[in-house]
Short mmCIF file of C-alpha atoms in Angstrom, two decimals:
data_model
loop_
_atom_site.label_atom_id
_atom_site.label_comp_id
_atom_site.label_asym_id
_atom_site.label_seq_id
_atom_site.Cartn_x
_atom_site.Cartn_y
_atom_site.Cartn_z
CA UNK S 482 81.08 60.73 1.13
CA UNK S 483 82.92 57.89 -0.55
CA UNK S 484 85.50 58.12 -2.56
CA UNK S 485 83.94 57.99 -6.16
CA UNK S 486 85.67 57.21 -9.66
CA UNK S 487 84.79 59.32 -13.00
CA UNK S 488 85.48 56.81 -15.29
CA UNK S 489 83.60 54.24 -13.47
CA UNK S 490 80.36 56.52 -12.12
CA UNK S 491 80.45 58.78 -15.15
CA UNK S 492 80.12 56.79 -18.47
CA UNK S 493 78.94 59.19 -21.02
CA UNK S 494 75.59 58.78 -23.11
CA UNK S 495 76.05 60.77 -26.44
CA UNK S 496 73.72 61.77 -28.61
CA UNK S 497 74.69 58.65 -31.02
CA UNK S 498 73.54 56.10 -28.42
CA UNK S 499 70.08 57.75 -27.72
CA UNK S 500 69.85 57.93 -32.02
CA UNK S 501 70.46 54.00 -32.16
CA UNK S 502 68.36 53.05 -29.69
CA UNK S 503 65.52 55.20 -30.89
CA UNK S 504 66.40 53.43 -34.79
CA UNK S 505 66.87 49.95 -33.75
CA UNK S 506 63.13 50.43 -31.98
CA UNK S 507 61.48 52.06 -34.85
CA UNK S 508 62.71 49.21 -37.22
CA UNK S 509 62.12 46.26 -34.65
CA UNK S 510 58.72 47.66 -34.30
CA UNK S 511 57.71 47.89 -38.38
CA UNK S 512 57.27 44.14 -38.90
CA UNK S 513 57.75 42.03 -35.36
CA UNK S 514 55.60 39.79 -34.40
CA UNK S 515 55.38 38.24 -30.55
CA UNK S 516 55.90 34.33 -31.37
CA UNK S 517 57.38 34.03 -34.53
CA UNK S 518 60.78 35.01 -33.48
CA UNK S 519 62.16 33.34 -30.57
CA UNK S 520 65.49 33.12 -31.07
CA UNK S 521 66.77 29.33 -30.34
CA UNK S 522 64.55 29.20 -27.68
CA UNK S 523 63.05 26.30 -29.27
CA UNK S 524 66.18 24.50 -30.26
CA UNK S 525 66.62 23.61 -25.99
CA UNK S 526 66.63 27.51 -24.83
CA UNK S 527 70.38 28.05 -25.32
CA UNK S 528 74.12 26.01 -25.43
CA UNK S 529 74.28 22.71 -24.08
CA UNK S 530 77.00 20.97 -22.68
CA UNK S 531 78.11 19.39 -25.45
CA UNK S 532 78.97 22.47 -27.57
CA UNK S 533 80.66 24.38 -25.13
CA UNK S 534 84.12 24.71 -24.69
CA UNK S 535 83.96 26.24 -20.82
CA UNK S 536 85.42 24.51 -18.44
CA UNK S 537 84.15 23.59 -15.63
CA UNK S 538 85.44 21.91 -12.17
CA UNK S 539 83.38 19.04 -10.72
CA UNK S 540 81.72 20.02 -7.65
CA UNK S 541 79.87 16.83 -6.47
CA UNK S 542 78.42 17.13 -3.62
CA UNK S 543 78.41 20.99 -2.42
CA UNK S 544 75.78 22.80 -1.78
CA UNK S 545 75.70 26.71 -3.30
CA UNK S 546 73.45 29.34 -2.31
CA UNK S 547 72.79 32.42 -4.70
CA UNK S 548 70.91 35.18 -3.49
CA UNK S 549 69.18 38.03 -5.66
CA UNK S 550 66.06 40.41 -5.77
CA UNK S 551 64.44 38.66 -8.07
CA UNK S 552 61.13 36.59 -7.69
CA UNK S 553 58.57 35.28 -10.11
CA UNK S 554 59.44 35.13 -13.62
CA UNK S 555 62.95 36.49 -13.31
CA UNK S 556 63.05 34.08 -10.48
CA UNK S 557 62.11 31.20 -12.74
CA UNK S 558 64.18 32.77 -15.52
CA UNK S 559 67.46 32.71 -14.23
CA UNK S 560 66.84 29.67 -12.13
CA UNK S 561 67.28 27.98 -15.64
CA UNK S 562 70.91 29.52 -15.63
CA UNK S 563 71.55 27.26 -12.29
CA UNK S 564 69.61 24.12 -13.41
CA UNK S 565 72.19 24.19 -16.21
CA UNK S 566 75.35 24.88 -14.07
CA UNK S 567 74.50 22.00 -11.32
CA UNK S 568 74.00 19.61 -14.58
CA UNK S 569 77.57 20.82 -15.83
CA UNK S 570 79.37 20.32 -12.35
CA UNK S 571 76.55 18.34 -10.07
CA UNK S 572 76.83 20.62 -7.42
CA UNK S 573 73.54 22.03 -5.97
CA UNK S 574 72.62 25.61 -6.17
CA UNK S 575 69.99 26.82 -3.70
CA UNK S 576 68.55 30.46 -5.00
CA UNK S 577 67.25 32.87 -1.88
CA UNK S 578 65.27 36.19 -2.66
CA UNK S 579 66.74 39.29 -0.47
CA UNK S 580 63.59 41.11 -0.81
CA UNK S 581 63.95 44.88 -1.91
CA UNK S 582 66.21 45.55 0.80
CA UNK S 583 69.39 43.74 -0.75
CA UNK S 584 72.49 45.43 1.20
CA UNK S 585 70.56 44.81 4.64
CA UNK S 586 69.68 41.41 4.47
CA UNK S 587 73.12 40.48 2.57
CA UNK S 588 74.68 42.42 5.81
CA UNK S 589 72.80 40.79 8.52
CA UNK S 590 73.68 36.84 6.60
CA UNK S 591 77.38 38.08 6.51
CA UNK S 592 77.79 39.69 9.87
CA UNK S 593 76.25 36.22 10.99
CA UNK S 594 78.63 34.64 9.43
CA UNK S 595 76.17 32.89 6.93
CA UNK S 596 76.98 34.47 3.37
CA UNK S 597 75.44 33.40 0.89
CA UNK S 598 78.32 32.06 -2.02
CA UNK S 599 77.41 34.37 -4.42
CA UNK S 600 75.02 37.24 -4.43
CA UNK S 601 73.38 39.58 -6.99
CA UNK S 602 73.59 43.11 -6.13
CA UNK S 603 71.40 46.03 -7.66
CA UNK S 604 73.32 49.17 -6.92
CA UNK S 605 77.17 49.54 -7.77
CA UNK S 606 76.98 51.83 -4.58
CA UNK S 607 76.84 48.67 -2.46
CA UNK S 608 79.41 46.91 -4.28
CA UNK S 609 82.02 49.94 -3.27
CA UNK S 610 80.48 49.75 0.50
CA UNK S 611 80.85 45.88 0.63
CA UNK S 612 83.93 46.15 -1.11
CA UNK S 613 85.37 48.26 1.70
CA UNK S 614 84.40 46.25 4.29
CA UNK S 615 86.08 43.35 2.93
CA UNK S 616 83.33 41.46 2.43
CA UNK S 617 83.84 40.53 -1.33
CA UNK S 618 85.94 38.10 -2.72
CA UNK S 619 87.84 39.08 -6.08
CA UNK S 620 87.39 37.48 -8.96
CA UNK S 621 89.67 34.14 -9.64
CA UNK S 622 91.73 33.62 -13.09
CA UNK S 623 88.79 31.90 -14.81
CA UNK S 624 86.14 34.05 -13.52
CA UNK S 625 88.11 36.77 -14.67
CA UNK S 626 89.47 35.83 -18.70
CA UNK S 627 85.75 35.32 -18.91
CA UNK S 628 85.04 38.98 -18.10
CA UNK S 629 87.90 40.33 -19.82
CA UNK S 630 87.15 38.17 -22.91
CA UNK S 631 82.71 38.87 -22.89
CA UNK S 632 82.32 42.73 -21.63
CA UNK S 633 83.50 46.08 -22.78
CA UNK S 634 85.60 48.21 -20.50
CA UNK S 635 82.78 50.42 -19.07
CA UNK S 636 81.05 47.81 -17.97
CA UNK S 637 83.58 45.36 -16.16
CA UNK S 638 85.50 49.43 -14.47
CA UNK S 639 81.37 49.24 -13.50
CA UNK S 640 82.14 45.33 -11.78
CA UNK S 641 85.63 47.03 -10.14
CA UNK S 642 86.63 48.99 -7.04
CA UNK S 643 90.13 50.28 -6.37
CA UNK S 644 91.67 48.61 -8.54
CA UNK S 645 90.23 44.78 -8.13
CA UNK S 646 87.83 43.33 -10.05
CA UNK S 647 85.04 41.86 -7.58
CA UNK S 648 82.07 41.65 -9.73
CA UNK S 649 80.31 40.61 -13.63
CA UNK S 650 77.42 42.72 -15.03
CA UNK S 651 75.87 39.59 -16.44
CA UNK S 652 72.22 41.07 -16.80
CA UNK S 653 71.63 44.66 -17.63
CA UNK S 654 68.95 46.99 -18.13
CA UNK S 655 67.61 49.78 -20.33
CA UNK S 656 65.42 51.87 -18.43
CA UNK S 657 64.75 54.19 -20.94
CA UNK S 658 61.61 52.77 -22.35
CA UNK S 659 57.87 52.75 -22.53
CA UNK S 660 55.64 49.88 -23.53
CA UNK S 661 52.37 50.51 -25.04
CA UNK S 662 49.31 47.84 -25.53
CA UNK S 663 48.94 48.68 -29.28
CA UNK S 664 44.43 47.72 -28.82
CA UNK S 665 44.40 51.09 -26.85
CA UNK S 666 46.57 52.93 -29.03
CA UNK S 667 44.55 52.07 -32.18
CA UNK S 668 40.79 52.71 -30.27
CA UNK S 669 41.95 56.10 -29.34
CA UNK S 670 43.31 56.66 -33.11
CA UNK S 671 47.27 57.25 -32.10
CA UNK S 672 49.19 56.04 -34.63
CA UNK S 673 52.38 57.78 -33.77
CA UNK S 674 54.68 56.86 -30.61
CA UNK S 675 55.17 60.49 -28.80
CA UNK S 676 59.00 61.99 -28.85
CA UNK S 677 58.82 64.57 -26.37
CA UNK S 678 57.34 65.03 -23.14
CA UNK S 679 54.81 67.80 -24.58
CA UNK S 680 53.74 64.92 -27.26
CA UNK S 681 53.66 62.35 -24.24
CA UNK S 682 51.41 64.24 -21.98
CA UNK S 683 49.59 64.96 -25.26
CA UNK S 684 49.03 60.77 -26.38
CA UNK S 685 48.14 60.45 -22.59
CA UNK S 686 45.26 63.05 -22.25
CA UNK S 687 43.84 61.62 -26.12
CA UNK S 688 44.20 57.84 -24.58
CA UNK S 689 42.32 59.20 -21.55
CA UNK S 690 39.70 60.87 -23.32
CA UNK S 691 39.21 57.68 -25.23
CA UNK S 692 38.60 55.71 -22.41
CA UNK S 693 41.79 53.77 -21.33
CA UNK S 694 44.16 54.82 -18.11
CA UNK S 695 46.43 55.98 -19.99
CA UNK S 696 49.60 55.53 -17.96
CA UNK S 697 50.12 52.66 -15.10
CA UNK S 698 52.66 53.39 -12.56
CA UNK S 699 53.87 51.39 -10.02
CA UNK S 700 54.25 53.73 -7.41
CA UNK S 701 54.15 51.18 -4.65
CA UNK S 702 57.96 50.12 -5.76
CA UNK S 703 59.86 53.42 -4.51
CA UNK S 704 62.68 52.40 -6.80
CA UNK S 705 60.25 52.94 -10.01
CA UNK S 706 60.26 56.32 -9.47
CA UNK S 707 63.44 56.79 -9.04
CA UNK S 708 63.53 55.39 -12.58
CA UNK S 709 61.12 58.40 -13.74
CA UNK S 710 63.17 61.26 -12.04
CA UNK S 711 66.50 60.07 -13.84
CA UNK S 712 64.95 60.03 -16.71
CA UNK S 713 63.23 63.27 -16.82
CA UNK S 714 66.60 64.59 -15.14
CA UNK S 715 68.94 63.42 -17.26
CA UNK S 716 67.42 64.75 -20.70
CA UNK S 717 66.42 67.91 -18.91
CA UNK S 718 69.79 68.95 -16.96
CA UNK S 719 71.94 66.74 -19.09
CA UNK S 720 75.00 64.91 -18.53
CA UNK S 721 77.36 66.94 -16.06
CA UNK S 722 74.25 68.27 -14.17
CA UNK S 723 73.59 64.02 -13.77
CA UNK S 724 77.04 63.15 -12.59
CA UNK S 725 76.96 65.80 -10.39
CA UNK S 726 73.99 64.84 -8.87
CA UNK S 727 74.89 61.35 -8.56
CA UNK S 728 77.77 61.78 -6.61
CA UNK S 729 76.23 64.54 -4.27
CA UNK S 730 78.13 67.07 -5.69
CA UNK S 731 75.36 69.34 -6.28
CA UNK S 732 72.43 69.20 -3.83
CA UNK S 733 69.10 67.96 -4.24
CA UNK S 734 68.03 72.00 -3.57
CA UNK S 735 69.36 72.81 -6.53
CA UNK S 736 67.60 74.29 -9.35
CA UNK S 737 67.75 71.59 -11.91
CA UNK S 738 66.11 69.06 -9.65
CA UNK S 739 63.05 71.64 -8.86
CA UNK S 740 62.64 71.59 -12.92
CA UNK S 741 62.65 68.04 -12.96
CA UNK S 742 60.23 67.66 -10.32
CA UNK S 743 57.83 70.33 -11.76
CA UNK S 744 58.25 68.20 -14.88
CA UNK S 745 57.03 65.01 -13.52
CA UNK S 746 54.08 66.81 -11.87
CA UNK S 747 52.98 67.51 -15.09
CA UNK S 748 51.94 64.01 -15.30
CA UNK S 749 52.26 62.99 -11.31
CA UNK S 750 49.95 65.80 -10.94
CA UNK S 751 46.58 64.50 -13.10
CA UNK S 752 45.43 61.53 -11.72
CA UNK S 753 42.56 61.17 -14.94
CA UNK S 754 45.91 60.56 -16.68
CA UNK S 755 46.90 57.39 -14.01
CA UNK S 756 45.29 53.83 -13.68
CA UNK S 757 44.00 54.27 -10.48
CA UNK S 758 44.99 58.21 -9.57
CA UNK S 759 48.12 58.51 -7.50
CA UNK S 760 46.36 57.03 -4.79
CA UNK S 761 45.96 53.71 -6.80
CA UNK S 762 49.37 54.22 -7.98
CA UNK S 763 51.37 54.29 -4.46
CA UNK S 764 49.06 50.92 -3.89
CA UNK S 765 50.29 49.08 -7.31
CA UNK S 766 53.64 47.48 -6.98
CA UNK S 767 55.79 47.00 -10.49
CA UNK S 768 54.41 43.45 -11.54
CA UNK S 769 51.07 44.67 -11.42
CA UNK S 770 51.78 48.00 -12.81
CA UNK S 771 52.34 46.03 -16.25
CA UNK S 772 50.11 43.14 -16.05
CA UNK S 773 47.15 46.11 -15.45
CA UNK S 774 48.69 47.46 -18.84
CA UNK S 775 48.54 44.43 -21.30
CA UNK S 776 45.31 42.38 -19.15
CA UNK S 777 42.07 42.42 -17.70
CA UNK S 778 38.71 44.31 -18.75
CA UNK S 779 39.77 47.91 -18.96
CA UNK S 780 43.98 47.90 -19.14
CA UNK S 781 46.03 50.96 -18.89
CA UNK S 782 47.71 52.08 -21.99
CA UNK S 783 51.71 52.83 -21.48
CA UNK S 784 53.72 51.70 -18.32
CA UNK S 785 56.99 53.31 -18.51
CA UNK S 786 60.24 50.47 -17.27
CA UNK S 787 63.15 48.73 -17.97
CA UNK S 788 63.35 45.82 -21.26
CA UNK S 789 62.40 43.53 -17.87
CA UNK S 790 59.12 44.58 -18.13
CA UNK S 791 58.40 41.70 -21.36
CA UNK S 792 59.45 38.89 -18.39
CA UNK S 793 55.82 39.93 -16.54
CA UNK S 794 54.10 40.26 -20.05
CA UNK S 795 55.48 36.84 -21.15
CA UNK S 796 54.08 35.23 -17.68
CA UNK S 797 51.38 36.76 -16.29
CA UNK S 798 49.44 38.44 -19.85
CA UNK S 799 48.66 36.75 -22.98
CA UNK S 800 49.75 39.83 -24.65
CA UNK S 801 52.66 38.60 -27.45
CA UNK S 802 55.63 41.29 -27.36
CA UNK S 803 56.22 43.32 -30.57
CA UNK S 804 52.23 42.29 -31.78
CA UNK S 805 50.05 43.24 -28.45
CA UNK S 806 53.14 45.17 -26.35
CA UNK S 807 55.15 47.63 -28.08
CA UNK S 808 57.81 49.54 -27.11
CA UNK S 809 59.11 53.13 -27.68
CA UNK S 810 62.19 55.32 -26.25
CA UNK S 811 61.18 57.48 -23.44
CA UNK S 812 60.59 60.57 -24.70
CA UNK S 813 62.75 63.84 -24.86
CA UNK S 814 62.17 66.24 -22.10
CA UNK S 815 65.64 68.56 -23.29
CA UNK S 816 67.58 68.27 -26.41
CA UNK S 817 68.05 64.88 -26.23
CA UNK S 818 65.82 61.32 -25.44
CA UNK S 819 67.72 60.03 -22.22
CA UNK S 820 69.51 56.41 -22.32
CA UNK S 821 69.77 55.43 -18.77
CA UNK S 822 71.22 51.80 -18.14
CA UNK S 823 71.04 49.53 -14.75
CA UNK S 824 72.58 46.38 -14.17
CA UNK S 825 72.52 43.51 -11.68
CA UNK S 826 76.32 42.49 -10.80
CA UNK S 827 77.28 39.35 -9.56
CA UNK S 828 79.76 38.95 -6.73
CA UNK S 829 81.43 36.16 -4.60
CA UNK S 830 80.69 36.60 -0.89
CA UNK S 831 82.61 33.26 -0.15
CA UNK S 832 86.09 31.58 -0.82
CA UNK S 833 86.42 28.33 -2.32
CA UNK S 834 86.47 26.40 -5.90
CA UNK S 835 82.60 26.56 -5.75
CA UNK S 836 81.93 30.47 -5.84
CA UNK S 837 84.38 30.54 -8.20
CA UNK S 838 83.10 28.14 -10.59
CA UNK S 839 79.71 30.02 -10.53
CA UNK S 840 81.14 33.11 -11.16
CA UNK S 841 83.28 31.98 -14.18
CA UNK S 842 79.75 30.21 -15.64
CA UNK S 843 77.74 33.77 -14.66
CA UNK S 844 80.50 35.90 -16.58
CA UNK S 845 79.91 33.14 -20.02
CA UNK S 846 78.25 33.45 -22.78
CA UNK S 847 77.03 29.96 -22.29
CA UNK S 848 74.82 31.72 -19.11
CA UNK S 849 74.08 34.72 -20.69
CA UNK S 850 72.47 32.42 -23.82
CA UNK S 851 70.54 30.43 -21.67
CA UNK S 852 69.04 33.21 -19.74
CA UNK S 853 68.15 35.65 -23.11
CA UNK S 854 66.24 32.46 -24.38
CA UNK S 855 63.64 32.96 -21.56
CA UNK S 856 62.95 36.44 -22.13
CA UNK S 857 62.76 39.15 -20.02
CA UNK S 858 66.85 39.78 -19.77
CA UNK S 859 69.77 41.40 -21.57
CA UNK S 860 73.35 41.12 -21.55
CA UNK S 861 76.43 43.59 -21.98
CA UNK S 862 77.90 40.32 -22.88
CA UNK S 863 79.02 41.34 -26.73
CA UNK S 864 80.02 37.89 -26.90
CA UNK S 865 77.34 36.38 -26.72
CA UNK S 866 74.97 35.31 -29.65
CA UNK S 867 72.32 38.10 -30.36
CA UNK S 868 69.81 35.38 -32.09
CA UNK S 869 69.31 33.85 -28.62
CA UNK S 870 67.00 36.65 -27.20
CA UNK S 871 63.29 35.40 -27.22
CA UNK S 872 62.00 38.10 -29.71
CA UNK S 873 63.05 40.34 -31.71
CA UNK S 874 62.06 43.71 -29.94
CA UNK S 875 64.22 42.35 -27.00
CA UNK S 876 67.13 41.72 -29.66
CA UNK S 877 67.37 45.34 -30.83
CA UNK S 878 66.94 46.45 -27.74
CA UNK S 879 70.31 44.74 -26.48
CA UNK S 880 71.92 45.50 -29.77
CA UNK S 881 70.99 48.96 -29.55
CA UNK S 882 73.19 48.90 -25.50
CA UNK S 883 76.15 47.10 -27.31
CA UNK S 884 76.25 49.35 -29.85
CA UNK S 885 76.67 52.16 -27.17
CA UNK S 886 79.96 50.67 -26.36
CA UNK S 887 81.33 52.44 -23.06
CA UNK S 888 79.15 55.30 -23.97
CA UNK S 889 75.86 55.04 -20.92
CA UNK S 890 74.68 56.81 -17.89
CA UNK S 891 73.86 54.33 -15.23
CA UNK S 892 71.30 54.40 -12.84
CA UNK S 893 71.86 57.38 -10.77
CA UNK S 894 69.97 56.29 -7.38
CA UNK S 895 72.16 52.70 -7.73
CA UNK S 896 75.24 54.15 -7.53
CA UNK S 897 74.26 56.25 -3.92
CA UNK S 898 74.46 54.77 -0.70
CA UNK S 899 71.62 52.23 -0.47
CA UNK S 900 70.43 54.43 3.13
CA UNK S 901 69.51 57.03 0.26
CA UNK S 902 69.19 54.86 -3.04
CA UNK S 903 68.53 51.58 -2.39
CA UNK S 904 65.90 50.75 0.04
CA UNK S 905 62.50 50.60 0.84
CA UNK S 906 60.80 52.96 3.13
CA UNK S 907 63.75 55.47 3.26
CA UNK S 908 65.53 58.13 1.68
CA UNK S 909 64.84 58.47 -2.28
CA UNK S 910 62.35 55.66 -2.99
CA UNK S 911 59.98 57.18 0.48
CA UNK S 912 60.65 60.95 -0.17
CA UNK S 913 59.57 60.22 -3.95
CA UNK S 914 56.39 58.24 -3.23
CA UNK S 915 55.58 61.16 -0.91
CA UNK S 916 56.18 63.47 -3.74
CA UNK S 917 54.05 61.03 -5.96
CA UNK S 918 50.86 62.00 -3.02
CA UNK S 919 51.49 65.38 -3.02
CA UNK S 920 53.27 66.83 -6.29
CA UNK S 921 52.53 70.38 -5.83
CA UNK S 922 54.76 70.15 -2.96
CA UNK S 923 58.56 70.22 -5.19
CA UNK S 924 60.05 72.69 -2.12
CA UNK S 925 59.01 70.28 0.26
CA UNK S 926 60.31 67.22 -1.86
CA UNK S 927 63.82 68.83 -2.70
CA UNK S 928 64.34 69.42 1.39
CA UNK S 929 63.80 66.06 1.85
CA UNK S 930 65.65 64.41 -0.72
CA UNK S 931 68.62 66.92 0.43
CA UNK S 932 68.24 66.04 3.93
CA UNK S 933 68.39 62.09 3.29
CA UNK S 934 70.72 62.17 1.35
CA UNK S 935 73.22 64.74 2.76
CA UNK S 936 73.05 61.59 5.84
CA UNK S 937 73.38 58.46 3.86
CA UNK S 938 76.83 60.54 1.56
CA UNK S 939 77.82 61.21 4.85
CA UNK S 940 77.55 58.22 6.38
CA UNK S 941 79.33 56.29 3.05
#
């Protein structure tokens, strides 16, 4: 197994941050409406030239290529970010999807010695294996004041790997969060967003008795239900149990997991309570796992992911977010609601002004302004200014992460080896998708999981 470091894999969430996230929401959602608070997005979508004081080199000429998971309206989101940077330095910045499975095809361009310049990477567990191989460039003197000056420690120790600083968290992610079409919550009388599981698998049997699907999942996505089992894990087992966990020091046999499975059978287990049964489920990929929530003739009623999700409902619904699609904190299955954060960090793959230049932008709060006026994103960047986010549920959703401070789990399948965590078909995201067809089955599932990943630690 790799060597791992506690006070980068093993930032706390306390009781505090799951209380301010759960209060910023409640107040967000008394009085916001979906178009009537945009942020600047209608004053040009974010900073302009003009009033910025970053520097920038002139790269006339050069061609950049920036490669990330992203497609469709995070695509077109962030492509905004780069339309802005080629306009500041007139270089041109070609963007290239990698598809779910990032590390592999980022490993097959740079073993055939065709990197990409810079590159977006989903799990810190792949930043530590590139990192070893030497396949990452460090950050350069501008690239770094900018994320020294914009992000808390936790996040830029999260960016870091013995003892060099080779990547930015520019765009983040709560993934502790449910959104709700508020039409279905009022025909089936619910007035109250659920707290605990008990209360959840209650609002989902009353919404399913009234007529809606009451809960879309996006089974087809592996890493979505990865997203449920940390989650229910990490409020039921709690914090060490989750660090242990992530780093393999406890097995996926152990007792803790086979509560957390038996948990999510609860719901995994009643397909009347899923748009389309499980069946349906393992068939519905993430977009359409929300746009089946807030569109068409008979939508589901909650979809459970990241603050991401209002990018789909912004593009492909004509649901407005905080009127049509509300949000509420996934609920408490122990003690405590969980507050699990993801992230998307930006690295240099290639040497040169131009990588470098792109980073430094990435790490600004110029980018980060930009990008929060499109929706669909946050930043750990507490630089930044908070009225740029496109609405206001969006807004207290990133103020409710600042105001965490250091003080968040992060995603616990991102920071495994992507053989176990991080790709499609294999390890975690198959063996839960299995479990997703056949939830009575939580022996079977735990041998699995234990078996895959017991290889991929192994293997680093």
């Amino acid at each position: 197994m790799r060597s791992t470091s506690s006070t980068i894999r093993t930032r706390r969430v306390t009781q505090t941050a799951a209380a301010v996230l759960a209060g910023t929401l409640a107040l967000a959602l008394a009085g916001c409406g979906g178009d009537d608070d945009k942020g600047k997005e209608g004053q040009g979508g974010g900073p302009s030239e003009s009033g910025s004081s970053l520097q920038l080199p002139k790269l006339d000429g050069q061609t950049l290529e920036v490669a990330a998971v992203w497609t469709g309206p995070e695509q077109e989101n962030f492509t905004k970010v780069l339309t802005e940077f080629e306009k500041r330095t007139g270089a041109k910045v070609d963007f290239v999807p990698t598809g779910n499975n990032t590390s592999t095809f980022l490993g097959t361009k740079i073993q055939g010695g065709k990197p990409p310049d810079v590159a977006f990477l989903p799990q810190v567990g792949v930043l530590h294996q590139f990192a070893d191989k030497g396949w990452l460039k460090p950050l350069g003197t501008e690239a770094q004041a900018q994320s020294s000056k914009n992000f808390s420690t936790g996040w830029q120790e999260l960016g870091a790997y013995k003892g060099k600083q080779y990547g930015v968290y520019v765009k983040a992610a709560n993934k502790s969060l449910v959104w709700y079409n508020t039409a279905a919550f009022e025909a089936a009388g619910i007035t109250d967003a659920p707290k605990t599981w008990k209360d959840f698998l209650s609002t989902a049997q009353t919404l399913s008795d009234a007529g809606s699907p009451a809960v879309s999942i996006g089974g087809a996505d592996g890493w979505t239900l990865t997203d449920w089992f940390e989650n229910v894990y990490f409020s039921q087992a709690g914090p060490e149990k989750y660090d242990q966990l992530a780093q393999h020091k406890i097995k996926w046999t152990d007792p803790s997991v086979k509560a957390a499975l038996t948990t999510l059978a609860q719901l995994w287990g009643k397909d009347d309570l899923i748009a389309g049964g499980r069946s349906g489920a393992l068939q519905t990929e993430f977009p359409k796992s929300v746009t089946q929530t807030f569109s068409g003739d008979s939508p589901a009623a909650m979809v459970y992911e990241g603050d991401f999700v209002t990018a789909n409902i912004n593009a492909d619904t004509k649901a407005k977010v905080g009127t049509d699609a509300k949000v509420f904190p996934f609920p408490a299955v122990g003690a405590q609601a969980p507050v699990v954060s993801g992230g998307d960090v930006a690295v240099a793959l290639k040497d040169g002004k131009g990588p470098q230049a792109l980073m430094t932008f990435l790490a600004s709060t110029d980018a980060a302004e930009i990008w929060a006026a499109q929706g669909g994103f946050i930043s750990p960047n507490k630089e930044m200014d908070q009225g740029t986010y496109k609405d206001a549920v969006t807004r207290d959703i990133a103020k409710a992460l600042l105001a965490a401070g250091d003080d968040f789990r992060f995603d616990m399948s991102d920071q495994a080896p992507a053989a176990f965590g991080g790709t499609a078909g294999i390890g975690e995201w198959k063996d839960l998708q299995d479990f997703l067809k056949n939830p009575s089955d939580v022996a079977g599932a735990q041998s699995k999981l234990e078996s895959d990943a017991a290889k991929a630690y192994k293997a680093g």
